[in-house]
Amino acid sequence: MTTTADEFKAKGNAALTAKNFSEAIEHYTSAINLNGSNHVFYSNRSAAYLSKGDGLNALEDADSCIGLSPKFAKGYSRKGAALHNLKRYNDSIAAYEKGLEE
């Protein structure tokens, strides 16, 4: 039986909730590999990376999310959080403000 992208997303969500961040990242990556055009998968993986303290990868995924869905406000929230983690505070504020515009 083949696992679908949405099933990998659900497994990632469960792992993220259980604070198994590396496992969550693996599941979201599997979802992305099956459907790289779904912005939510990048948003969720960004959250998992940030939960692990990996601001650089969190930022990369937030940017991918925004690139796929520029009107998805949560993408800007993910970007703002990642930039804050990287101590890029002015950029973080700008990302949050951009999200409020969307």
Tab-separated table of C-alpha atoms in Angstrom:
chain	number	residue	atom	x	y	z
A	1	MET	CA	0.000	0.000	0.000
A	2	THR	CA	1.399	3.367	-1.008
A	3	THR	CA	1.395	6.207	1.479
A	4	THR	CA	-0.031	9.467	0.127
A	5	ALA	CA	1.358	12.950	0.691
A	6	ASP	CA	-1.566	13.787	2.974
A	7	GLU	CA	-0.910	10.651	5.025
A	8	PHE	CA	2.730	11.690	5.432
A	9	LYS	CA	1.506	15.137	6.482
A	10	ALA	CA	-0.767	13.562	9.111
A	11	LYS	CA	2.141	11.476	10.421
A	12	GLY	CA	4.284	14.605	10.505
A	13	ASN	CA	1.613	16.488	12.428
A	14	ALA	CA	1.379	13.675	14.983
A	15	ALA	CA	5.168	13.595	15.377
A	16	LEU	CA	5.315	17.390	15.749
A	17	THR	CA	2.613	17.302	18.417
A	18	ALA	CA	4.602	14.596	20.243
A	19	LYS	CA	7.726	16.820	19.985
A	20	ASN	CA	9.481	14.258	17.763
A	21	PHE	CA	10.830	16.996	15.523
A	22	SER	CA	13.266	14.948	13.440
A	23	GLU	CA	10.572	12.376	12.706
A	24	ALA	CA	8.146	15.154	11.763
A	25	ILE	CA	10.709	16.613	9.346
A	26	GLU	CA	11.157	13.197	7.717
A	27	HIS	CA	7.398	12.798	7.194
A	28	TYR	CA	6.955	16.320	5.816
A	29	THR	CA	9.924	15.750	3.505
A	30	SER	CA	8.252	12.577	2.224
A	31	ALA	CA	5.053	14.565	1.612
A	32	ILE	CA	7.031	17.233	-0.275
A	33	ASN	CA	8.761	14.567	-2.360
A	34	LEU	CA	5.333	13.300	-3.447
A	35	ASN	CA	3.751	16.733	-3.898
A	36	GLY	CA	6.188	19.630	-3.952
A	37	SER	CA	3.510	22.133	-4.889
A	38	ASN	CA	1.622	22.022	-1.582
A	39	HIS	CA	2.612	25.095	0.446
A	40	VAL	CA	1.258	23.646	3.700
A	41	PHE	CA	3.871	20.877	3.695
A	42	TYR	CA	6.648	23.497	3.607
A	43	SER	CA	4.906	25.547	6.298
A	44	ASN	CA	4.651	22.541	8.599
A	45	ARG	CA	8.231	21.447	7.965
A	46	SER	CA	9.351	25.008	8.689
A	47	ALA	CA	7.624	24.757	12.073
A	48	ALA	CA	9.332	21.439	12.769
A	49	TYR	CA	12.758	22.824	11.862
A	50	LEU	CA	12.178	25.854	14.063
A	51	SER	CA	11.041	23.638	16.945
A	52	LYS	CA	14.393	21.888	16.590
A	53	GLY	CA	16.192	25.233	16.704
A	54	ASP	CA	17.184	25.147	13.021
A	55	GLY	CA	16.357	28.666	11.892
A	56	LEU	CA	18.135	28.428	8.549
A	57	ASN	CA	16.140	25.474	7.253
A	58	ALA	CA	12.980	26.922	8.812
A	59	LEU	CA	13.566	30.133	6.839
A	60	GLU	CA	14.217	28.244	3.612
A	61	ASP	CA	10.939	26.337	3.961
A	62	ALA	CA	9.018	29.499	4.922
A	63	ASP	CA	10.323	31.161	1.757
A	64	SER	CA	9.296	28.098	-0.291
A	65	CYS	CA	5.840	28.238	1.279
A	66	ILE	CA	5.463	31.931	0.436
A	67	GLY	CA	6.736	31.335	-3.078
A	68	LEU	CA	4.046	28.725	-3.663
A	69	SER	CA	1.243	30.656	-1.965
A	70	PRO	CA	1.975	34.383	-1.508
A	71	LYS	CA	-1.447	35.021	0.088
A	72	PHE	CA	-0.973	32.358	2.801
A	73	ALA	CA	-0.423	34.539	5.885
A	74	LYS	CA	0.946	31.687	7.986
A	75	GLY	CA	3.945	31.485	5.621
A	76	TYR	CA	4.948	34.989	6.694
A	77	SER	CA	4.468	34.016	10.328
A	78	ARG	CA	6.811	31.061	9.800
A	79	LYS	CA	9.319	33.386	8.108
A	80	GLY	CA	9.092	35.920	10.926
A	81	ALA	CA	9.676	33.242	13.553
A	82	ALA	CA	12.656	31.815	11.653
A	83	LEU	CA	14.214	35.266	11.218
A	84	HIS	CA	13.699	35.961	14.929
A	85	ASN	CA	15.468	32.698	15.741
A	86	LEU	CA	18.357	33.898	13.556
A	87	LYS	CA	18.395	37.199	15.477
A	88	ARG	CA	17.452	39.115	12.320
A	89	TYR	CA	14.925	41.154	14.246
A	90	ASN	CA	14.191	43.940	11.730
A	91	ASP	CA	13.704	41.362	8.963
A	92	SER	CA	11.456	39.404	11.327
A	93	ILE	CA	9.257	42.444	11.955
A	94	ALA	CA	9.053	43.098	8.212
A	95	ALA	CA	7.960	39.496	7.555
A	96	TYR	CA	5.220	39.689	10.184
A	97	GLU	CA	4.042	43.015	8.775
A	98	LYS	CA	3.955	41.573	5.250
A	99	GLY	CA	1.839	38.708	6.558
A	100	LEU	CA	-0.624	41.153	8.059
A	101	GLU	CA	-0.978	42.814	4.654
A	102	GLU	CA	-1.869	39.464	3.097
